[in-house]
Short mmCIF file of C-alpha atoms in Angstrom, two decimals:
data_model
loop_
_atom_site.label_atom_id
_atom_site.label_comp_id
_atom_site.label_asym_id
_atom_site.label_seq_id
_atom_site.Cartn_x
_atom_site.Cartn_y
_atom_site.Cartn_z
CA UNK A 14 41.68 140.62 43.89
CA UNK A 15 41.45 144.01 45.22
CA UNK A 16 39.98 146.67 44.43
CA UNK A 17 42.11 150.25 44.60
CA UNK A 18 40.62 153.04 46.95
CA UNK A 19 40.96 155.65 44.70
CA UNK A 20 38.59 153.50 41.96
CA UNK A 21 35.79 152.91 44.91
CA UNK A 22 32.65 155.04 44.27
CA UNK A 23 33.83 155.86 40.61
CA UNK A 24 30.90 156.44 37.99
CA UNK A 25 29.95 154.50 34.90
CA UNK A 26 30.10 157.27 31.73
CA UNK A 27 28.66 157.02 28.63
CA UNK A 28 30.64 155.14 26.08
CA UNK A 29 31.22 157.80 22.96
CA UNK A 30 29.05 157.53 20.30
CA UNK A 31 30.88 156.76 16.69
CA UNK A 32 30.49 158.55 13.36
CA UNK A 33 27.10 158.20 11.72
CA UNK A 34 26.91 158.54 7.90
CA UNK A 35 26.12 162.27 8.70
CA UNK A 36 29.83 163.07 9.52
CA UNK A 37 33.08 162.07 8.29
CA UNK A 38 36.66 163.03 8.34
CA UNK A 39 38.50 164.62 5.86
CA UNK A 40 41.89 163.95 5.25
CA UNK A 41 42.60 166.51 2.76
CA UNK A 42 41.45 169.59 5.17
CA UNK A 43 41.82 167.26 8.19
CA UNK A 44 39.18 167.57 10.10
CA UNK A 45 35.52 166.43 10.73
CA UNK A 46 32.78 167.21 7.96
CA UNK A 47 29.22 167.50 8.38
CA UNK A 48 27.82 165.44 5.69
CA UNK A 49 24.99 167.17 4.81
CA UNK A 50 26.15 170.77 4.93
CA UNK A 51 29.84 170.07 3.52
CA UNK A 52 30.96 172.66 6.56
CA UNK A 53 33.45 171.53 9.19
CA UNK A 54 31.67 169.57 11.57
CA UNK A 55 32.64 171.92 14.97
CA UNK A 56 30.94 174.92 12.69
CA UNK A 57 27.96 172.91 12.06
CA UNK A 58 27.72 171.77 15.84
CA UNK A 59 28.14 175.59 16.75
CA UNK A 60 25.11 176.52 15.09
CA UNK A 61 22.98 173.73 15.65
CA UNK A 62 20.54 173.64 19.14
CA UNK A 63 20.27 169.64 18.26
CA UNK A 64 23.98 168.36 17.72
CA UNK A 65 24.77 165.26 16.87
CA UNK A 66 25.81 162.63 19.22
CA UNK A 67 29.40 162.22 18.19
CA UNK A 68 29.96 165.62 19.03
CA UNK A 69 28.49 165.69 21.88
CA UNK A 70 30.56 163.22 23.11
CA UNK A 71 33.69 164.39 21.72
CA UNK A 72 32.90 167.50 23.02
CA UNK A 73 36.06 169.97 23.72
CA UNK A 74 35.24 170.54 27.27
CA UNK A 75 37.65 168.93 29.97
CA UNK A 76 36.86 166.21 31.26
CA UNK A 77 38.84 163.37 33.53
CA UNK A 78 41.63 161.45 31.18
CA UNK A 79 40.89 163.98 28.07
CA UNK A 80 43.04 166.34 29.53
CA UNK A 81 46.45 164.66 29.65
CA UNK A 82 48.54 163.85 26.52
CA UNK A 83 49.38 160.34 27.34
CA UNK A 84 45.79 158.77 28.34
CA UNK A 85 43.63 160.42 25.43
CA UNK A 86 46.53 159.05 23.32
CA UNK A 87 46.06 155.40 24.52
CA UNK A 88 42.20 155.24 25.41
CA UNK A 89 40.45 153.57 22.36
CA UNK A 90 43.42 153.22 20.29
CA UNK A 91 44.38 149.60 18.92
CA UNK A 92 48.05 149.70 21.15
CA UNK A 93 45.54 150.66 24.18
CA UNK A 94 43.10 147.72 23.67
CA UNK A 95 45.87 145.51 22.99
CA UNK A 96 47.20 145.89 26.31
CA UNK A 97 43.57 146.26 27.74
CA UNK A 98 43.07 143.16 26.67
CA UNK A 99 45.82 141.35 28.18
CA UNK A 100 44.79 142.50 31.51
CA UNK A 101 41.56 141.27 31.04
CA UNK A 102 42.93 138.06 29.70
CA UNK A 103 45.22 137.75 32.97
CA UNK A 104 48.35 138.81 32.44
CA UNK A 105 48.22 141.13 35.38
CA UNK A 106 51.57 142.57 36.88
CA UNK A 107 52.71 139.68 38.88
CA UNK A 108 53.06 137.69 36.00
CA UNK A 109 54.63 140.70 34.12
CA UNK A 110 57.20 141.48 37.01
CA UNK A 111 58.15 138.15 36.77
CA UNK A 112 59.07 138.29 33.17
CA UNK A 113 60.88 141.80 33.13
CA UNK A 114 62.66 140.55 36.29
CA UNK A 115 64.40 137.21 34.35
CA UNK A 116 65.02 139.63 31.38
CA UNK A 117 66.95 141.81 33.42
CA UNK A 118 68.99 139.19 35.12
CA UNK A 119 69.69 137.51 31.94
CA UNK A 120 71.44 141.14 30.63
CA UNK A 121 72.61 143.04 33.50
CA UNK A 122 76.41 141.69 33.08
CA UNK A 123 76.12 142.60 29.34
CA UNK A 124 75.17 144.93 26.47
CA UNK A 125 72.67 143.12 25.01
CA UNK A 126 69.96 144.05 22.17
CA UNK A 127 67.27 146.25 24.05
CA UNK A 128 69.07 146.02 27.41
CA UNK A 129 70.53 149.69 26.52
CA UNK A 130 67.00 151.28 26.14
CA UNK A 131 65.20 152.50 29.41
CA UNK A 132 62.00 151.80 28.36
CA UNK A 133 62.96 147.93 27.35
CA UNK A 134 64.83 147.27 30.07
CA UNK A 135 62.32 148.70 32.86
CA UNK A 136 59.61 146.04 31.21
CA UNK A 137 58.15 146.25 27.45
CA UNK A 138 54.46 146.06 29.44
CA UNK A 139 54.97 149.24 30.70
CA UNK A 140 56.69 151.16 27.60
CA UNK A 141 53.18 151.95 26.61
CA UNK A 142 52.50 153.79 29.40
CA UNK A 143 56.06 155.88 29.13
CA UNK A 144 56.68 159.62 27.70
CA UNK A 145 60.01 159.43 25.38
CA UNK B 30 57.50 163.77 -6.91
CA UNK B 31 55.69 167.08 -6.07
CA UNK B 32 56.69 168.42 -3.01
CA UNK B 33 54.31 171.14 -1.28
CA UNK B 34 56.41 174.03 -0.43
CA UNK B 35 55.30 176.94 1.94
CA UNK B 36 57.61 179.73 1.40
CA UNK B 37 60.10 178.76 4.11
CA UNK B 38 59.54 177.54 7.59
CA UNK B 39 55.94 178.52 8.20
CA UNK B 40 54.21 175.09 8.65
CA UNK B 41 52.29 174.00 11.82
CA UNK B 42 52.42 170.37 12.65
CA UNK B 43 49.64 169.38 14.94
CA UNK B 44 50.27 166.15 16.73
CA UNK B 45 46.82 164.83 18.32
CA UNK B 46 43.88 161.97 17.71
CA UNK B 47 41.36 162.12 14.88
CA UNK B 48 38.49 162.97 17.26
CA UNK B 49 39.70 165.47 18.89
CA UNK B 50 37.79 168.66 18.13
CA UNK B 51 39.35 171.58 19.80
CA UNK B 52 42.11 170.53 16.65
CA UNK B 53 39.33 170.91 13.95
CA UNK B 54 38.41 174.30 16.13
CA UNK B 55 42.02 175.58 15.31
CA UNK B 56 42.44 174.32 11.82
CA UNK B 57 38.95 176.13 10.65
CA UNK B 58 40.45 179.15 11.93
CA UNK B 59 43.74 178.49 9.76
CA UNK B 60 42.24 177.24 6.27
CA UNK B 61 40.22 180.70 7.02
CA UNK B 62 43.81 182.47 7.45
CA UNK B 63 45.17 180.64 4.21
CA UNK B 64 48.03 179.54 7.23
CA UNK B 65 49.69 175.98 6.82
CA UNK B 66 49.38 172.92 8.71
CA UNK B 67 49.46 169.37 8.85
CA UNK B 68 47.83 166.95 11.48
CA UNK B 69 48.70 163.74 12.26
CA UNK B 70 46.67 161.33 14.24
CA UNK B 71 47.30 158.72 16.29
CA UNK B 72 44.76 156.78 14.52
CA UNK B 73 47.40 157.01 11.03
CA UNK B 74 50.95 156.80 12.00
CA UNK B 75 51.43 153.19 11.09
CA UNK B 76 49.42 154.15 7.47
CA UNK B 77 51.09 157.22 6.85
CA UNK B 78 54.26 157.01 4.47
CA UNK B 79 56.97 159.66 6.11
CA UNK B 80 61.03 159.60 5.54
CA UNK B 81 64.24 160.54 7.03
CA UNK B 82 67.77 160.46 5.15
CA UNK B 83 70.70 162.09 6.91
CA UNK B 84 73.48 162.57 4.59
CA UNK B 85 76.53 164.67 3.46
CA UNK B 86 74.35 167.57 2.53
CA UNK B 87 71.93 167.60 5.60
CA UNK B 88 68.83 165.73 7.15
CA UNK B 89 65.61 165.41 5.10
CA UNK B 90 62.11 164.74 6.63
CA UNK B 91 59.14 164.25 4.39
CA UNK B 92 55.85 162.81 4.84
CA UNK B 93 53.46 162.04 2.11
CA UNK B 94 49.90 163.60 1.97
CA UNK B 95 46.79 161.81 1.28
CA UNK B 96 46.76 163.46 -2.49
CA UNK B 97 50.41 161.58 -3.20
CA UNK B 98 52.40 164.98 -2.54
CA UNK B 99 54.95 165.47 -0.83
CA UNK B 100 55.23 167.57 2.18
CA UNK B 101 59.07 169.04 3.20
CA UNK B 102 59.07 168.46 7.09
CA UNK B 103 62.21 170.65 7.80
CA UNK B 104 59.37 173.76 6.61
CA UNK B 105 57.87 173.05 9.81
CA UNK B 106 58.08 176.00 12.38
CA UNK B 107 56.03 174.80 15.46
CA UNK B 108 54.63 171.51 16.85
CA UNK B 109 51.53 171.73 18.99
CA UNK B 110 51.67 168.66 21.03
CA UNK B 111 47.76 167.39 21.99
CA UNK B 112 48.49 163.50 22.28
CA UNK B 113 50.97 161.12 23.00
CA UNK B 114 53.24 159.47 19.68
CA UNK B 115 51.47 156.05 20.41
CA UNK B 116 51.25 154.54 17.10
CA UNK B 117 48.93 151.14 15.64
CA UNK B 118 50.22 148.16 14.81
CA UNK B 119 49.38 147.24 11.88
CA UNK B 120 47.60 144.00 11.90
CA UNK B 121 49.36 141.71 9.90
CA UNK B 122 51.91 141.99 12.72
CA UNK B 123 51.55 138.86 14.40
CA UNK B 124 49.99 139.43 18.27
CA UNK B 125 53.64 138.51 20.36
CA UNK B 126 55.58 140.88 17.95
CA UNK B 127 53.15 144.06 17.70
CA UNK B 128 54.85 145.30 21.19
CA UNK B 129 58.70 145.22 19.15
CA UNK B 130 56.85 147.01 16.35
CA UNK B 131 54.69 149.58 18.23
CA UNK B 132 58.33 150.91 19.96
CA UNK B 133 59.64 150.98 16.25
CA UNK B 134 56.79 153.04 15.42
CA UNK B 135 57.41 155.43 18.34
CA UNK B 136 61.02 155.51 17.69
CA UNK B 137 60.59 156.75 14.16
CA UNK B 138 58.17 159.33 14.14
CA UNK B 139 59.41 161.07 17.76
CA UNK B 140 62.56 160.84 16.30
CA UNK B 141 61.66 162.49 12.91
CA UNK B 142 59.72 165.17 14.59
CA UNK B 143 62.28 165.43 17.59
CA UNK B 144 64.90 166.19 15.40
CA UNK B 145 64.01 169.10 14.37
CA UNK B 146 65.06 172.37 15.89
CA UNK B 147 61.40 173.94 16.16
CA UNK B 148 59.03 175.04 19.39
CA UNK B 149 56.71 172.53 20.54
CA UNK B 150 53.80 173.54 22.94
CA UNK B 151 54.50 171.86 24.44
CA UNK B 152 57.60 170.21 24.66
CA UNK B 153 56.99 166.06 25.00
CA UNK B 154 59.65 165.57 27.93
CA UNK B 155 58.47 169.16 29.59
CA UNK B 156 54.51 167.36 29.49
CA UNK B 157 55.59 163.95 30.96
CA UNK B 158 57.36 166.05 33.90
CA UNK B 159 54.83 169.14 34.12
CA UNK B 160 51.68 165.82 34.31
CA UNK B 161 52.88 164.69 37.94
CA UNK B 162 50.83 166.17 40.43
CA UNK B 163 53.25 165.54 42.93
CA UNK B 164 56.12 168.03 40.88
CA UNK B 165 53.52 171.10 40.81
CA UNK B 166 52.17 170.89 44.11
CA UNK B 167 55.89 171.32 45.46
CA UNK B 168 56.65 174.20 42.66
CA UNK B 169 53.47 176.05 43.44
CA UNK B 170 53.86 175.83 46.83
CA UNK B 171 57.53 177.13 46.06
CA UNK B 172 56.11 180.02 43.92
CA UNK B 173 53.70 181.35 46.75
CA UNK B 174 50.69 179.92 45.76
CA UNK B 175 47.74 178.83 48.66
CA UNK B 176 48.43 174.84 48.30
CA UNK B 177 45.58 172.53 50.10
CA UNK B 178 47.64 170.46 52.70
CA UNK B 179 48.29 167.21 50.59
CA UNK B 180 49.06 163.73 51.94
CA UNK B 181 50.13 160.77 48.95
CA UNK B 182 50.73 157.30 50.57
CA UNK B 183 49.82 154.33 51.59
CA UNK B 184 50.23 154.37 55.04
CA UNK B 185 46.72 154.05 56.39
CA UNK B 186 47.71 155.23 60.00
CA UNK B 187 49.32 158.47 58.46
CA UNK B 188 46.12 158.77 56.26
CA UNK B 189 43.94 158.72 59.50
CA UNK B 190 45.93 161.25 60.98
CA UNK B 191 45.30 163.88 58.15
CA UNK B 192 41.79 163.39 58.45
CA UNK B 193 41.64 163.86 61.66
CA UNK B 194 43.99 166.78 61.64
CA UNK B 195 41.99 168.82 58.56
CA UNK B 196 38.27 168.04 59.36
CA UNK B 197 37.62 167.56 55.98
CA UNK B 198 39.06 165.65 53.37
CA UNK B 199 39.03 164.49 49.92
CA UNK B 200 40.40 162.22 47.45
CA UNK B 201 41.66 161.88 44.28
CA UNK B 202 43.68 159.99 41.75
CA UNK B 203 47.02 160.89 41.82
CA UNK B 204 47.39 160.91 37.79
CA UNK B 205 43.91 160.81 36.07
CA UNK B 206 40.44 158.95 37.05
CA UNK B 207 39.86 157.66 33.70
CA UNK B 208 39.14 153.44 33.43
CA UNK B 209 38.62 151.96 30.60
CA UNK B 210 38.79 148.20 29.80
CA UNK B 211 36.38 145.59 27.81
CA UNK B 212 34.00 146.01 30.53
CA UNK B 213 33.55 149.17 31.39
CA UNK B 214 34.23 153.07 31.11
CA UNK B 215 34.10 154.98 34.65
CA UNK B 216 35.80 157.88 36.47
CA UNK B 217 37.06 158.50 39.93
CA UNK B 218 36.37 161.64 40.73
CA UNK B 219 37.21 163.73 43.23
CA UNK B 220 35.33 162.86 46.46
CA UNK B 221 34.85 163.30 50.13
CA UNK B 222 36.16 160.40 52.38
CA UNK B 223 36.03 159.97 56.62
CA UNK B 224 37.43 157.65 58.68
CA UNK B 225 35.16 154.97 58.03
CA UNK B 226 36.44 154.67 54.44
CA UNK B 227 39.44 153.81 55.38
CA UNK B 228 38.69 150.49 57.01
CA UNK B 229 39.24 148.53 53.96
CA UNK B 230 42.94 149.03 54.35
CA UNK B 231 43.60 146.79 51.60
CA UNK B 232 42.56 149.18 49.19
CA UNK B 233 44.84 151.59 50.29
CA UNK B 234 47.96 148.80 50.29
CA UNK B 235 47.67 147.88 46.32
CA UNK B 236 48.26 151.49 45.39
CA UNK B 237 49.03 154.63 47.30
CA UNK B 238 46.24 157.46 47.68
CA UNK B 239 46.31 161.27 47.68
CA UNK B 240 44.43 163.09 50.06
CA UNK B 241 43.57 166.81 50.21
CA UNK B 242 42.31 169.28 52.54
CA UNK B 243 38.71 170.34 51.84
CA UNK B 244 38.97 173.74 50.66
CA UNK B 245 35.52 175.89 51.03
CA UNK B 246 34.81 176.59 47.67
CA UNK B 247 33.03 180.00 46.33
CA UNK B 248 33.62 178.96 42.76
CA UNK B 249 36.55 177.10 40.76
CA UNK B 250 38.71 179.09 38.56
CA UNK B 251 40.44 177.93 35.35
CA UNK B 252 43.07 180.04 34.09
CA UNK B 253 44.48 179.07 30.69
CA UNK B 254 47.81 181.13 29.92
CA UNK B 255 48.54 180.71 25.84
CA UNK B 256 52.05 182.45 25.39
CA UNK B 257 52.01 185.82 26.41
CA UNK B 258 47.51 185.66 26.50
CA UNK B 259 46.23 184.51 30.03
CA UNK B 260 42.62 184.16 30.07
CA UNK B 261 40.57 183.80 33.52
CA UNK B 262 37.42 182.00 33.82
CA UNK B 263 35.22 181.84 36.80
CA UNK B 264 32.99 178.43 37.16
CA UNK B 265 30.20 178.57 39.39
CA UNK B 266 27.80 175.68 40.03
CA UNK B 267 24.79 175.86 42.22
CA UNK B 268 25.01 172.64 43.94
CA UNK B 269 26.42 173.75 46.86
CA UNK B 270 27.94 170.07 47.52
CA UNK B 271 30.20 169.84 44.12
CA UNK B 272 33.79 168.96 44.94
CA UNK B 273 34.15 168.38 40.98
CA UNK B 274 32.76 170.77 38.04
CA UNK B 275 34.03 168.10 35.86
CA UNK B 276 31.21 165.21 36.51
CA UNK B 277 28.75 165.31 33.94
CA UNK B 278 25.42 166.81 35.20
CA UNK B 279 26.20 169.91 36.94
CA UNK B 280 24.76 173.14 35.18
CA UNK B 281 27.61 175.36 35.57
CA UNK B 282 27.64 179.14 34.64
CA UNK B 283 31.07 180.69 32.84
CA UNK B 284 31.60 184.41 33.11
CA UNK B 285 35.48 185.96 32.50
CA UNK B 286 36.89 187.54 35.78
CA UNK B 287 40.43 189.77 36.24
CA UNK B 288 43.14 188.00 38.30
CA UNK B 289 44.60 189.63 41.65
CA UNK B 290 47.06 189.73 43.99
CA UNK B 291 49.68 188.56 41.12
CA UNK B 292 48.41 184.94 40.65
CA UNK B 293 48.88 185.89 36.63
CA UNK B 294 52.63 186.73 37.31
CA UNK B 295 52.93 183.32 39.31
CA UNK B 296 50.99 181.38 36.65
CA UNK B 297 53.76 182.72 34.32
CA UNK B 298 56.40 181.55 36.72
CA UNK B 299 55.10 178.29 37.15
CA UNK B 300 54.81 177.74 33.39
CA UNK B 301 58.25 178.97 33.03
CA UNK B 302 60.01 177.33 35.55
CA UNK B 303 58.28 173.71 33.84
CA UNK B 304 59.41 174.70 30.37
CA UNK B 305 56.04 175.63 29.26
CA UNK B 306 54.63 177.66 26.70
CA UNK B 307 50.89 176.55 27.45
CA UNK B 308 48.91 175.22 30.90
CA UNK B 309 45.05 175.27 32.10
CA UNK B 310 45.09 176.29 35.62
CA UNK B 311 42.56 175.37 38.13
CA UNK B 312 42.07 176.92 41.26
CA UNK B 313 39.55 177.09 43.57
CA UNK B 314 37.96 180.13 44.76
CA UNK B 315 37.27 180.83 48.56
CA UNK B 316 34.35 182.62 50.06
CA UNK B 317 37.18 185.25 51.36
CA UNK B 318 38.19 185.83 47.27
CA UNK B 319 41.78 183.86 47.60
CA UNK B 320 42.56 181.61 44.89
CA UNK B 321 43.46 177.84 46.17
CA UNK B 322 45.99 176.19 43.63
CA UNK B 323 44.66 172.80 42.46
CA UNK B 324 46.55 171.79 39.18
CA UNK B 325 48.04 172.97 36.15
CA UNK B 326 47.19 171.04 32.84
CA UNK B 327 50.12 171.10 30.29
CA UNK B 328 47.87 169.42 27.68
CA UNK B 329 44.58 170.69 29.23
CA UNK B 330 41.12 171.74 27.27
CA UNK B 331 40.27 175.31 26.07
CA UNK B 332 37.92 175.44 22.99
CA UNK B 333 34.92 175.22 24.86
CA UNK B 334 35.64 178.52 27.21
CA UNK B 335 36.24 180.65 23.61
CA UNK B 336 32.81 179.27 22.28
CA UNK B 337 31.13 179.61 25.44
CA UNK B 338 32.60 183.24 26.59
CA UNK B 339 33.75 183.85 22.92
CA UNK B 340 37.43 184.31 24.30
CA UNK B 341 40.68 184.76 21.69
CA UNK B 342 42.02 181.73 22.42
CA UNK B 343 42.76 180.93 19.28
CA UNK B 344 44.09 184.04 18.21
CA UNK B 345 46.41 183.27 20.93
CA UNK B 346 47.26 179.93 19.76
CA UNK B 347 47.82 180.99 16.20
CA UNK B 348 50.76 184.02 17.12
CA UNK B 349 52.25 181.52 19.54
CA UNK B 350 52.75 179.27 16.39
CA UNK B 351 53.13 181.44 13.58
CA UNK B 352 54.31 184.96 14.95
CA UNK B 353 53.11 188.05 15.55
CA UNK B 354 52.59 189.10 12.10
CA UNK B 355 50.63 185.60 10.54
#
């Protein structure tokens, strides 16, 4: 296997710290609660010199990934560690290549179910990754 | 069935992820402002309960709330678009099928909220295009802005050249630096690379690189245009050797700053010519005061620079969605 340049030197971050029983979210105002104040979590956080660790971490600065629509979409959802976890499992893109490549033979002299959609047709594996 | 109702089309429909807290920043601001909204996370879609019936006397959209009512979709007047539609699965879905079902998901709720004749800041297809470095580097270069010479291959004897040729050069990813897996949760960030890097010329072969001109940096600028609002930020660091104020540790200081030399007016253009209403900026600032165009952000942060320099931002926000007169 080899390694990408552009991931050589990268830096280990902190994983994000979940909830604690001091904060929870809302669904009727839609948004984060602080427990013990029954304020709006980002309020509480704005007045407070010792936040709490989910905040911090979901801070609202940019950072790297947090800033584009598609990756802080995917990262940590269940769709994302889905197809996390098929990498890890080995289904890497040789394997997937292969598999869109037979699909496409099978359909390209035909309209077939899913052949007509971009996304399908350019390999399911990668739909996940697509705008609409 | 009770169905909320709003007075017309005056809603706000906030597309994003449940921890994402520059949305709870807004939304404090409108439950203050009595102004309406819904959010919907990415976390929910495939819990939520939402409908849409064309027929002979028009197309309805509703969605039900967590209290059991109702909410009329077609009252919506503006989408603000923070995160991809990438909906669960729910997990009953057996493993080989949740793919099928996840694009049935997407289809469903893009569609319901595509359908509708409303603004969106920004539009979906106008992010996907306005994301690729490669598209703004060639439109701000076309609008007049300072561009850092830019190489993106994976030709190793073309990437030796342009170090050679600039001096100095670094390198970043060519979308985002973000990994995240079972196993581990890095980022590539921006760094400086010489010739001897590139003797692992695998590396380079799996997946092309982009490589930019060092520019000599006074500070980095973010400039976050919101409508008609354009707010300027300087960032200075005092680690001389930062390439990126984004790595955690630095101790940066924020202080507002007024934009020459029409970079404002091309910010505009830029945004215009890409279809959107919204974009964080970044340049970086030379020691001779010119402004070096990095990257615009369609989707990019902005609370923290109102909390931190106690900018209108949201004020901005909230007439680009609602009007002038909400």
């Amino acid at each position: 296997m080899t390694e990408p340049f552009v991931l050589k030197q990268r830096e280990t971050l902190q994983h994000e710290s979940e909830p604690s029983t001091n904060e929870y979210y809302d669904p009727e105002r839609q948004l984060w609660i602080d427990a013990a104040s029954g304020a709006p979590l980002i309020q509480s956080l704005r007045g407070r010199s010792n936040a709490s660790e989910f905040g911090e971490t979901l801070s609202t600065e940019s950072r790297e990934g947090a800033d584009q629509s598609e990756i802080s979409s995917l990262v940590g959802s269940q769709f994302g560690e889905t197809t996390m976890t098929k990498t890890q499992e080995g289904h890497d893109q040789t394997g997937e290549s292969a598999l869109v490549s037979n699909f496409g033979e099978t359909v390209v002299t035909a309209t077939s179910e899913g052949a007509d959609a971009s996304e399908a047709a350019s390999g399911s594996a990668h739909a996940s990754y697509s705008h609409l | 069935m009770q169905v909320r109702r709003h007075q017309g089309r005056r809603m706000l429909l906030i597309l994003t992820s449940e921890k994402d807290l520059a949305a709870d920043f807004l939304i404090v601001t409108l439950i203050e402002r009595g102004l309406p909204y819904v959010r919907l996370n990415v976390e929910e879609y495939h819990r939520r309960f939402a409908t849409f019936e064309v027929s002979g006397s028009g197309t309805m959209r509703t969605l039900m709330a967590h209290d059991g009512t109702v909410i009329d979709l077609n009252e919506i007047r503006a989408v603000w678009y923070r995160r991809a539609i990438h909906p669960h699965v729910d997990a009953a879905v057996p493993l080989d099928q949740r793919m099928f079902v996840a694009g049935e998901e997407r289809h469903f709720w893009a569609g319901l909220f595509l359908s509708t004749d409303v603004r969106w800041v920004n539009p979906i297809d106008k992010v996907s295009v306005g994301e690729l470095k490669l598209v703004q580097l060639h439109l701000a270069q076309d609008l007049g802005f300072h561009v850092p010479r830019t190489i993106v291959t994976r030709n190793v004897a073309e990437l030796r050249s342009f170090i050679v040729e600039t001096g100095s050069a670094i390198c970043k990813p060519i979308y985002h630096g973000l990994l995240v897996n079972l196993a581990e949760r890095s980022s590539a960030f921006t760094r400086r690379i010489t010739l001897k890097d590139l003797d692992d010329e695998a590396a380079i072969s799996v997946s092309p690189v982009l490589f930019q001109a060092e520019v000599r940096r006074k500070a980095d600028i973010r400039v976050t245009v919101v409508g008609d609002a354009i707010f300027a930020v300087r960032i200075e660091c005092n680690d001389e050797q930062m390439i990126d104020w984004r790595k955690p540790g630095y101790e940066l200081i924020y202080s507002t700053m007024t934009l020459q030399d029409d970079t404002a007016g091309k910010c505009r253009r830029m945004l215009a010519a890409m279809g959107l209403a919204y974009g964080a900026f970044d340049f970086i600032e030379e020691p001779s005061g010119r402004l070096v165009f990095l990257e615009v952000n369609p989707t990019g942060e902005w609370a923290w620079l109102e909390d931190k320099l106690d900018l209108p931002m949201r004020a901005a926000f909230i007439r680009l969605f609602y009007g002038e007169h909400a």
